[in-house]
Every structure is written in C-alpha cells, then in structure tokens.
CSV table of C-alpha atoms and ligand atoms in Angstrom, one decimal:
chain,number,residue,atom,x,y,z
A,238,MET,CA,-78.3,-44.3,2.2
A,239,ALA,CA,-75.0,-42.4,1.1
A,240,ARG,CA,-71.8,-44.1,1.7
A,241,PRO,CA,-69.8,-42.5,4.7
A,242,LYS,CA,-67.0,-40.2,3.6
A,243,ILE,CA,-63.5,-40.8,4.8
A,244,ALA,CA,-60.9,-38.0,4.4
A,245,LEU,CA,-57.4,-38.9,4.6
A,246,ILE,CA,-55.2,-35.9,5.3
A,247,GLY,CA,-51.7,-36.9,4.0
A,248,ALA,CA,-51.4,-39.3,1.1
A,249,GLY,CA,-48.0,-40.7,1.8
A,250,GLN,CA,-47.1,-44.2,2.7
A,251,ILE,CA,-49.7,-44.7,5.4
A,252,GLY,CA,-52.4,-42.4,3.6
A,253,GLY,CA,-52.2,-44.7,0.5
A,254,THR,CA,-52.4,-47.8,2.6
A,255,LEU,CA,-55.4,-46.4,4.4
A,256,ALA,CA,-57.0,-45.7,1.3
A,257,HIS,CA,-56.7,-49.1,-0.2
A,258,LEU,CA,-57.8,-50.7,3.1
A,259,ALA,CA,-60.8,-48.5,3.3
A,260,ALA,CA,-61.8,-49.4,-0.3
A,261,LEU,CA,-61.2,-53.1,0.3
A,262,LYS,CA,-63.4,-53.1,3.4
A,263,GLU,CA,-66.0,-50.8,1.7
A,264,LEU,CA,-66.0,-48.4,4.6
A,265,GLY,CA,-66.9,-45.4,2.5
A,266,ASP,CA,-65.9,-43.1,-0.2
A,267,VAL,CA,-62.4,-41.7,0.2
A,268,VAL,CA,-60.9,-38.4,-0.5
A,269,LEU,CA,-57.0,-38.2,-0.2
A,270,PHE,CA,-55.7,-34.8,0.7
A,271,ASP,CA,-52.0,-33.8,0.3
A,272,ILE,CA,-50.0,-30.7,-0.4
A,273,ALA,CA,-47.9,-32.7,-2.8
A,274,GLU,CA,-49.5,-32.0,-6.3
A,275,GLY,CA,-50.5,-35.3,-8.0
A,276,THR,CA,-49.7,-37.7,-5.2
A,277,PRO,CA,-53.2,-37.9,-3.8
A,278,GLU,CA,-54.6,-37.8,-7.4
A,279,GLY,CA,-52.4,-40.6,-8.7
A,280,LYS,CA,-53.0,-42.8,-5.6
A,281,ALA,CA,-56.7,-42.4,-5.8
A,282,LEU,CA,-56.8,-43.3,-9.5
A,283,ASP,CA,-54.5,-46.3,-9.0
A,284,ILE,CA,-56.7,-47.7,-6.1
A,285,ALA,CA,-59.9,-46.9,-8.1
A,286,GLU,CA,-58.4,-49.0,-10.8
A,287,SER,CA,-58.2,-51.9,-8.5
A,288,GLY,CA,-61.9,-51.8,-7.9
A,289,PRO,CA,-63.0,-54.1,-10.8
A,290,SER,CA,-60.9,-56.9,-9.7
A,291,GLU,CA,-61.7,-56.4,-6.0
A,292,GLY,CA,-65.4,-55.6,-6.6
A,293,PHE,CA,-65.7,-52.4,-4.7
A,294,ASP,CA,-67.7,-49.4,-5.7
A,295,ALA,CA,-66.4,-46.9,-3.3
A,296,LYS,CA,-65.3,-43.6,-5.0
A,297,MET,CA,-61.7,-42.5,-4.6
A,298,SER,CA,-60.5,-39.0,-5.3
A,299,GLY,CA,-57.4,-36.9,-4.6
A,300,THR,CA,-57.2,-33.2,-3.9
A,301,GLN,CA,-55.2,-30.2,-2.7
A,302,SER,CA,-58.1,-28.3,-1.5
A,303,TYR,CA,-59.8,-28.5,2.0
A,304,SER,CA,-63.1,-27.8,0.6
A,305,ASP,CA,-63.2,-31.4,-0.8
A,306,ILE,CA,-63.2,-32.9,2.6
A,307,ALA,CA,-66.5,-31.1,3.4
A,308,GLY,CA,-68.8,-33.3,5.4
A,309,ALA,CA,-66.3,-36.1,6.1
A,310,ASP,CA,-67.6,-38.6,8.7
A,311,VAL,CA,-63.9,-39.7,9.6
A,312,CYS,CA,-60.6,-37.9,9.0
A,313,ILE,CA,-57.4,-39.8,9.4
A,314,VAL,CA,-54.4,-37.6,9.6
A,315,THR,CA,-50.9,-38.6,8.6
A,316,ALA,CA,-49.8,-35.3,7.1
A,317,GLY,CA,-46.2,-34.3,8.2
A,318,VAL,CA,-42.9,-36.1,8.1
A,319,PRO,CA,-41.8,-39.6,9.4
A,320,ARG,CA,-38.5,-40.3,11.1
A,321,LYS,CA,-35.3,-41.5,9.5
A,322,PRO,CA,-32.8,-43.9,11.1
A,323,GLY,CA,-31.2,-42.5,14.2
A,324,MET,CA,-34.2,-40.0,14.8
A,325,SER,CA,-36.5,-40.2,17.6
A,326,ARG,CA,-40.4,-39.4,17.1
A,327,ASP,CA,-39.7,-36.4,19.3
A,328,ASP,CA,-37.3,-35.0,16.8
A,329,LEU,CA,-40.3,-34.4,14.5
A,330,LEU,CA,-42.1,-32.1,16.9
A,331,GLY,CA,-41.3,-28.7,15.5
A,332,ILE,CA,-41.9,-29.4,11.8
A,333,ASN,CA,-45.1,-31.5,12.5
A,334,LEU,CA,-46.7,-29.0,14.9
A,335,LYS,CA,-46.8,-26.5,12.0
A,336,VAL,CA,-48.5,-29.1,9.8
A,337,MET,CA,-51.1,-29.9,12.6
A,338,LYS,CA,-52.0,-26.2,12.7
A,339,SER,CA,-52.9,-26.1,9.0
A,340,VAL,CA,-54.7,-29.6,9.2
A,341,GLY,CA,-56.6,-28.7,12.3
A,342,GLU,CA,-57.9,-25.5,10.8
A,343,GLY,CA,-59.0,-27.3,7.7
A,344,ILE,CA,-60.9,-29.8,9.6
A,345,ARG,CA,-62.4,-27.0,11.7
A,346,ASP,CA,-63.7,-25.1,8.7
A,347,HIS,CA,-64.8,-28.1,6.5
A,348,ALA,CA,-65.3,-31.3,8.5
A,349,PRO,CA,-66.2,-30.3,12.1
A,350,ASN,CA,-68.5,-33.2,12.7
A,351,ALA,CA,-65.9,-35.8,11.8
A,352,PHE,CA,-64.3,-38.4,14.1
A,353,VAL,CA,-60.6,-37.5,13.7
A,354,ILE,CA,-57.9,-40.2,14.2
A,355,CYS,CA,-54.3,-38.7,14.3
A,356,ILE,CA,-51.3,-40.7,13.4
A,357,THR,CA,-48.7,-38.1,12.9
A,358,ASN,CA,-45.7,-38.3,15.4
A,359,PRO,CA,-44.8,-37.6,18.1
A,360,LEU,CA,-48.4,-38.9,18.5
A,361,ASP,CA,-49.5,-37.8,21.9
A,362,ALA,CA,-48.4,-34.3,21.6
A,363,MET,CA,-49.6,-33.9,17.9
A,364,VAL,CA,-53.2,-35.3,18.8
A,365,TRP,CA,-53.3,-32.7,21.6
A,366,ALA,CA,-52.3,-29.9,19.3
A,367,LEU,CA,-54.5,-31.0,16.5
A,368,ARG,CA,-57.5,-31.0,18.9
A,369,GLU,CA,-56.4,-27.5,20.1
A,370,PHE,CA,-56.2,-26.2,16.5
A,371,SER,CA,-59.5,-27.8,15.3
A,372,GLY,CA,-61.5,-26.9,18.3
A,373,LEU,CA,-63.5,-30.2,17.9
A,374,PRO,CA,-64.9,-31.9,21.1
A,375,HIS,CA,-62.4,-34.0,22.8
A,376,GLU,CA,-64.3,-37.3,22.4
A,377,LYS,CA,-64.2,-36.8,18.6
A,378,VAL,CA,-60.4,-36.4,18.4
A,379,CYS,CA,-58.0,-39.3,19.3
A,380,GLY,CA,-54.7,-40.7,18.2
A,381,MET,CA,-53.7,-44.1,16.9
A,382,ALA,CA,-50.8,-45.8,18.6
A,383,GLY,CA,-52.1,-48.3,21.2
A,384,VAL,CA,-53.7,-50.6,18.7
A,385,LEU,CA,-50.4,-50.8,16.8
A,386,ASP,CA,-48.2,-51.3,19.8
A,387,SER,CA,-50.6,-53.9,21.1
A,388,ALA,CA,-50.5,-55.5,17.8
A,389,ARG,CA,-46.7,-55.6,17.7
A,390,PHE,CA,-46.8,-57.0,21.1
A,391,ARG,CA,-49.4,-59.8,20.2
A,392,HIS,CA,-47.3,-60.8,17.2
A,393,PHE,CA,-44.2,-61.3,19.1
A,394,LEU,CA,-46.0,-63.2,21.9
A,395,SER,CA,-47.7,-65.4,19.4
A,396,GLU,CA,-44.3,-66.4,17.8
A,397,GLU,CA,-43.0,-67.1,21.3
A,398,PHE,CA,-45.9,-69.2,22.3
A,399,GLY,CA,-46.4,-70.9,19.0
A,400,VAL,CA,-50.2,-69.9,19.0
A,401,SER,CA,-52.6,-68.0,16.9
A,402,MET,CA,-52.4,-64.2,17.1
A,403,ARG,CA,-56.0,-64.2,17.5
A,404,ASP,CA,-55.7,-65.9,20.9
A,405,VAL,CA,-53.3,-63.4,22.3
A,406,THR,CA,-54.6,-60.2,23.8
A,407,ALA,CA,-52.2,-57.5,24.9
A,408,PHE,CA,-52.4,-54.3,26.8
A,409,VAL,CA,-50.2,-51.3,26.1
A,410,LEU,CA,-50.6,-48.0,28.0
A,411,GLY,CA,-48.9,-44.6,28.1
A,412,GLY,CA,-47.4,-42.5,25.4
A,413,HIS,CA,-46.3,-43.7,22.1
A,414,GLY,CA,-42.5,-43.6,22.6
A,415,ASP,CA,-39.7,-45.1,24.5
A,416,THR,CA,-41.7,-44.9,27.8
A,417,MET,CA,-44.8,-46.8,26.5
A,418,VAL,CA,-46.0,-49.3,29.2
A,419,PRO,CA,-46.8,-52.9,27.9
A,420,LEU,CA,-48.8,-54.4,30.8
A,421,THR,CA,-47.9,-58.1,31.1
A,422,ARG,CA,-50.4,-58.7,33.8
A,423,TYR,CA,-53.3,-57.6,31.6
A,424,SER,CA,-52.0,-59.4,28.5
A,425,THR,CA,-53.0,-63.0,27.9
A,426,VAL,CA,-53.1,-66.2,25.9
A,427,ALA,CA,-56.7,-67.3,25.6
A,428,GLY,CA,-57.3,-65.5,29.1
A,429,ILE,CA,-54.3,-66.7,30.9
A,430,PRO,CA,-52.2,-63.8,32.0
A,431,LEU,CA,-48.6,-63.7,30.9
A,432,PRO,CA,-47.1,-64.0,34.5
A,433,ASP,CA,-49.1,-67.2,34.9
A,434,LEU,CA,-47.6,-68.5,31.6
A,435,VAL,CA,-44.2,-67.9,32.9
A,436,LYS,CA,-45.1,-69.9,36.2
A,437,MET,CA,-46.5,-72.7,34.0
A,438,GLY,CA,-43.1,-72.9,32.1
A,439,TRP,CA,-44.3,-71.7,28.7
A,440,THR,CA,-41.7,-69.0,28.7
A,441,THR,CA,-39.2,-67.4,30.9
A,442,GLN,CA,-39.2,-64.0,32.4
A,443,GLU,CA,-36.1,-63.1,30.5
A,444,LYS,CA,-37.8,-63.9,27.3
A,445,LEU,CA,-40.9,-62.0,28.2
A,446,ASP,CA,-38.8,-59.0,29.3
A,447,ALA,CA,-37.1,-59.1,25.8
A,448,ILE,CA,-40.4,-59.0,24.0
A,449,VAL,CA,-41.6,-56.1,26.1
A,450,GLN,CA,-38.5,-54.2,25.1
A,451,ARG,CA,-38.8,-55.3,21.4
A,452,THR,CA,-42.4,-54.0,21.6
A,453,ARG,CA,-41.2,-50.7,22.9
A,454,ASP,CA,-38.6,-50.6,20.0
A,455,GLY,CA,-41.0,-51.9,17.4
A,456,GLY,CA,-41.1,-48.6,15.5
A,457,ALA,CA,-37.3,-48.2,15.5
A,458,GLU,CA,-36.8,-51.9,14.3
A,459,ILE,CA,-38.8,-51.0,11.1
A,460,VAL,CA,-37.1,-47.7,10.5
A,461,GLY,CA,-33.8,-49.5,10.8
A,462,LEU,CA,-34.6,-52.1,8.2
A,463,LEU,CA,-36.5,-49.8,5.8
A,464,LYS,CA,-33.8,-47.0,6.0
A,465,THR,CA,-36.2,-44.5,4.4
A,466,GLY,CA,-39.4,-43.8,6.2
A,467,SER,CA,-41.2,-45.7,8.9
A,468,ALA,CA,-43.8,-48.5,9.2
A,469,PHE,CA,-47.0,-48.1,7.2
A,470,TYR,CA,-48.9,-51.4,6.7
A,471,ALA,CA,-49.6,-52.1,10.5
A,472,PRO,CA,-50.1,-48.5,11.3
A,473,ALA,CA,-52.7,-48.0,8.6
A,474,THR,CA,-54.6,-51.3,9.6
A,475,SER,CA,-54.7,-50.2,13.1
A,476,ALA,CA,-56.3,-46.8,12.3
A,477,ILE,CA,-58.8,-48.6,10.0
A,478,GLU,CA,-59.8,-50.9,13.0
A,479,MET,CA,-60.6,-47.6,15.0
A,480,ALA,CA,-62.4,-46.0,12.0
A,481,GLU,CA,-64.5,-49.0,11.5
A,482,ALA,CA,-65.4,-49.2,15.2
A,483,TYR,CA,-66.7,-45.6,15.1
A,484,LEU,CA,-68.5,-46.0,11.5
A,485,LYS,CA,-70.2,-49.3,12.7
A,486,ASP,CA,-70.8,-48.2,16.4
A,487,GLN,CA,-68.9,-51.5,17.4
A,488,LYS,CA,-68.2,-50.3,20.9
A,489,ARG,CA,-64.6,-51.9,20.5
A,490,VAL,CA,-62.4,-51.8,23.5
A,491,LEU,CA,-59.3,-50.4,22.0
A,492,PRO,CA,-56.2,-48.7,23.4
A,493,CYS,CA,-55.8,-45.1,21.9
A,494,ALA,CA,-54.3,-41.8,22.7
A,495,ALA,CA,-57.6,-40.2,24.2
A,496,TYR,CA,-58.3,-37.2,26.2
A,497,VAL,CA,-58.3,-38.2,29.9
A,498,ASP,CA,-59.9,-35.9,32.5
A,499,GLY,CA,-60.2,-37.6,35.8
A,500,ALA,CA,-59.5,-41.2,35.1
A,501,LEU,CA,-56.3,-42.9,36.0
A,502,GLY,CA,-55.6,-39.8,38.1
A,503,LEU,CA,-55.0,-37.6,35.1
A,504,LYS,CA,-56.2,-34.1,34.6
A,505,GLY,CA,-57.0,-32.9,31.0
A,506,MET,CA,-54.4,-34.6,28.8
A,507,TYR,CA,-54.0,-36.9,25.9
A,508,VAL,CA,-52.1,-40.2,26.5
A,509,GLY,CA,-52.5,-43.9,25.6
A,510,VAL,CA,-55.3,-45.5,27.6
A,511,PRO,CA,-57.9,-48.2,27.1
A,512,THR,CA,-61.1,-46.7,25.6
A,513,VAL,CA,-64.4,-47.8,24.1
A,514,ILE,CA,-65.0,-46.5,20.6
A,515,GLY,CA,-68.4,-46.4,19.0
A,516,ALA,CA,-70.6,-43.9,17.3
A,517,GLY,CA,-70.0,-41.3,19.9
A,518,GLY,CA,-66.2,-41.3,19.2
A,519,VAL,CA,-64.2,-42.1,22.4
A,520,GLU,CA,-67.1,-43.1,24.6
A,521,LYS,CA,-65.3,-44.1,27.6
A,522,VAL,CA,-61.9,-44.2,29.1
A,523,ILE,CA,-61.5,-47.4,31.1
A,524,ASP,CA,-60.2,-46.5,34.6
A,525,ILE,CA,-57.9,-49.4,35.4
A,526,GLN,CA,-56.1,-50.1,38.6
A,527,MET,CA,-52.3,-50.4,38.3
A,528,THR,CA,-49.7,-51.9,40.8
A,529,LYS,CA,-47.0,-49.6,42.2
A,530,ASP,CA,-44.5,-50.6,39.7
A,531,GLU,CA,-46.9,-50.2,36.7
A,532,GLN,CA,-48.0,-46.9,38.1
A,533,ALA,CA,-44.4,-45.6,38.3
A,534,MET,CA,-43.9,-46.6,34.5
A,535,PHE,CA,-47.0,-45.0,33.5
A,536,ASP,CA,-46.2,-41.7,35.5
A,537,SER,CA,-42.8,-41.5,33.7
A,538,SER,CA,-44.6,-42.0,30.4
A,539,VAL,CA,-47.2,-39.3,31.3
A,540,ALA,CA,-44.2,-36.9,32.3
A,541,ALA,CA,-42.6,-37.5,28.9
A,542,VAL,CA,-45.8,-36.6,27.1
A,543,LYS,CA,-46.3,-33.5,29.3
A,544,GLY,CA,-42.8,-32.4,28.3
A,545,LEU,CA,-43.7,-32.6,24.6
A,546,VAL,CA,-46.9,-30.7,25.0
A,547,ASP,CA,-45.0,-28.0,26.9
A,548,ALA,CA,-42.4,-27.8,24.0
A,549,CYS,CA,-45.4,-27.3,21.6
A,550,LYS,CA,-46.6,-24.4,23.9
A,551,GLY,CA,-43.1,-22.9,23.6
A,552,ILE,CA,-43.2,-23.0,19.8
A,553,ASP,CA,-46.7,-21.8,19.1
A,554,ASP,CA,-48.1,-18.9,21.2
A,555,SER,CA,-51.7,-19.8,20.3
A,556,LEU,CA,-51.4,-22.9,22.3
A,557,THR,CA,-52.0,-22.5,26.0
B,164,A3D,P1,-45.1,-39.9,4.3
B,164,A3D,O1,-45.1,-41.2,3.5
B,164,A3D,O2,-43.8,-39.1,4.4
B,164,A3D,O3,-46.3,-39.2,4.2
B,164,A3D,C1,-46.6,-37.9,4.8
B,164,A3D,C2,-47.4,-37.1,3.8
B,164,A3D,O4,-47.7,-35.9,4.4
B,164,A3D,C3,-46.6,-36.7,2.5
B,164,A3D,O5,-47.3,-37.3,1.3
B,164,A3D,C4,-46.5,-35.2,2.6
B,164,A3D,O6,-46.5,-34.6,1.3
B,164,A3D,C5,-47.7,-34.9,3.4
B,164,A3D,N1,-47.8,-33.6,3.9
B,164,A3D,C6,-46.6,-32.9,4.5
B,164,A3D,N2,-47.1,-31.7,5.0
B,164,A3D,C7,-48.5,-31.6,4.7
B,164,A3D,C8,-49.5,-30.7,4.9
B,164,A3D,N3,-49.1,-29.5,5.6
B,164,A3D,N4,-50.8,-30.9,4.7
B,164,A3D,C9,-51.0,-32.1,4.1
B,164,A3D,N5,-50.1,-33.1,3.8
B,164,A3D,C10,-48.8,-32.9,4.1
B,164,A3D,O7,-45.1,-40.5,5.9
B,164,A3D,P2,-45.9,-41.8,6.4
B,164,A3D,O8,-47.2,-41.9,5.8
B,164,A3D,O9,-44.9,-43.0,6.5
B,164,A3D,O10,-46.0,-41.3,8.1
B,164,A3D,C11,-46.9,-40.3,8.4
B,164,A3D,C12,-46.7,-39.9,9.9
B,164,A3D,O11,-47.2,-40.9,10.6
B,164,A3D,C13,-45.3,-39.6,10.3
B,164,A3D,O12,-45.3,-38.4,11.2
B,164,A3D,C14,-44.9,-40.7,11.0
B,164,A3D,O13,-43.9,-40.6,11.9
B,164,A3D,C15,-46.3,-41.1,11.7
B,164,A3D,N6,-46.4,-42.5,12.1
B,164,A3D,C16,-46.9,-42.8,13.3
B,164,A3D,C17,-47.2,-44.1,13.8
B,164,A3D,C18,-47.9,-44.2,15.0
B,164,A3D,O14,-48.0,-45.3,15.5
B,164,A3D,C19,-48.4,-43.2,15.7
B,164,A3D,C20,-46.6,-45.1,13.1
B,164,A3D,C21,-45.9,-45.0,11.9
B,164,A3D,C22,-45.9,-43.6,11.4
C-alpha cells in the first residue's frame, strides 16, 4: 500500500519541524510547499539526508507549485507571518487572510480530499477563512491550538506538582488568544481534579491562578524570549498528534478549533472545543456542561473570535 501523502503549506520554522517529525514517525511522504524559492527544497533535502541515520524511507520534496500537493491525505497550513514581540496574534489578520485565500484555493484545486489542519494565526479566524476559501467539508478542516495550549498547561502543572507530564491531563477551551479558557475543574493529576488538589494542600489557589495565566500568555512568553518569530517545536508536535489521529483512525479526544453547529450553544462557527479525531476528520464535538463562571469566560472568548471573523468579512468581500 502506498504511503500516505502529507502536504505542508509553509516551510518556515513550524513547517520544517513538521516535516522532520512526520519523517521520524514515518507518517508518510512529505511535500513542503512555500513561496520562498529554495526554502522548501533545501529543508526537504536536509531532512531526507537524516534518513540513513534515523532509518526512515519516507520521501521528502520541496516545491513552489500547488500541483505537487495533488492527492494529499493531510495538509498542514503554516503559511503566513508569525508575530514579533509586542504584537498580538490579531495584528496578523490582514496579511494572513490574503495568504489563506491562495492556500485555500490551492487545496480546493489539488487536494480536496485532504484532512486540513490550520496553524496560521489568528487561528480561529484563519481556520474559518481557510474553510470558506477551500470549500472543503467542515469536518475535514480544523485548527491546531487546544493541543498546544493544553500541553503548555500540563507542562506547568507537572512542574508545580513534581509529577510526570503523562499523568497530568488538561482541558483548554475557547479561542486561541488572550481569552482562552483553561478549565481547572476538568484538568487532573491522575484523575484528581485540580480544585481537589488545592483542597488537599498540593498547591494553592494563587499558584493555580498564576499557572492559568501563564498558560494564556504561553505564546507571548516564547515570542519574548526568541525575539524573532514564535514557538515552533511544540506547535509542530501538537499538529502531528492531530494528523496521526486522523491517519491512524485513533479516535483521539483532542481539543481543537472545530466547526461547532449546535453543541455548546453555538451556531456555525469555529472555536476551540473538545473533539474526537479519527478517519472521518473531526468526528464529534463534545458538548460539555459549564458552570456559570466558565460559561461567562467561554462566551467572552467566543465574542472575541466572532469579532475577528467579522473583521475578515470586512476585508474580503467574497467572505459572507
Ligand atoms: P515562519 O517561519 O515565518 O514560516 C511561515 C512561512 O510561510 C514562510 O516560510 C513564508 O515564506 C511562508 N509563506 C508566506 N506566505 C505564503 C504563501 N502565500 N504561500 C505559501 N507560503 C507562504 O512562521 P512559523 O512557521 O513560525 O509560524 C507560522 C504561523 O503559525 C504564523 O502565523 C504563527 O503565528 C502561527 N503559529 C500558530 C500557533 C498556534 O498555536 C495556533 C503557534 C505558533 C505559531
């Protein structure tokens, strides 16, 4: 049986890391696409030359032509620009919206059966626009953010509790921005919810609140340290987890920016929610119950996402 084909649209920091991870995990043959001439070709060749040491046979190639992504099973989109220190994700909207148009049309024309994972910021609005421009079914287009935000939360919690990251589960809802909603009630250490751990004296409410805020600011913390560009190792790893769930029909329960129409009281919009990802793409949106406080935080995150989508409609007339 032929290896799956993975198209990476954008061969920058995240795109290159995605290609390397896909090769190491032998998820399939990889095509790197970028408008920057030489970059995708150079990265593909460099990664291919790590094959003999790592022992993978997946094919790596780079291109500036959308026809080379033909028949891709998965497309992961990082094309666009990342933020610089002092910028918010929302500042990227105008420039990255134009990029989503060309990428969406490229996927529509050459890889209409792919499962598409968008990473380009501002995430929730860009995945909505990418879906509109590509015309693919909603369940085949989603955005990576929740896996990364949860991973950051899990990392900080494991440091606080001095336990393995594997035994920490975390739950982050809402848009990928300052209004994201890390839900402590649904986050656990080996099944024990965080509020119970506060009662047991493992940590204090103040420390937990600080970790929640650090999670919300997780992207900005790395932008501030790197000074040029934004995080790329953990974002790439998170998207690969989603791609693997699709390619291997794992039915993973993963938070992602998915199209929600009915669940959580929402009507036809993309936002971060818990989902099941398998061979059908986003097979299910999990309709969780929230407390009044959680609902209020989620509502304000939803309102922020709606504001960005409206801004996209104001920029591009073809979006309605
Ligand atoms: P970077 O290293 O700049 O790579 C972006 C690549 O896109 C560059 O190689 C560009 O040449 C290429 N590009 C630009 N325009 C086009 C186009 N029209 N078609 C094809 N390629 C194009 O950035 P990066 O890899 O660090 O980040 C990529 C995106 O991911 C940015 O928008 C970031 O803000 C975003 N990001 C999102 C998260 C989430 O959790 C959602 C995390 C980190 C970064």
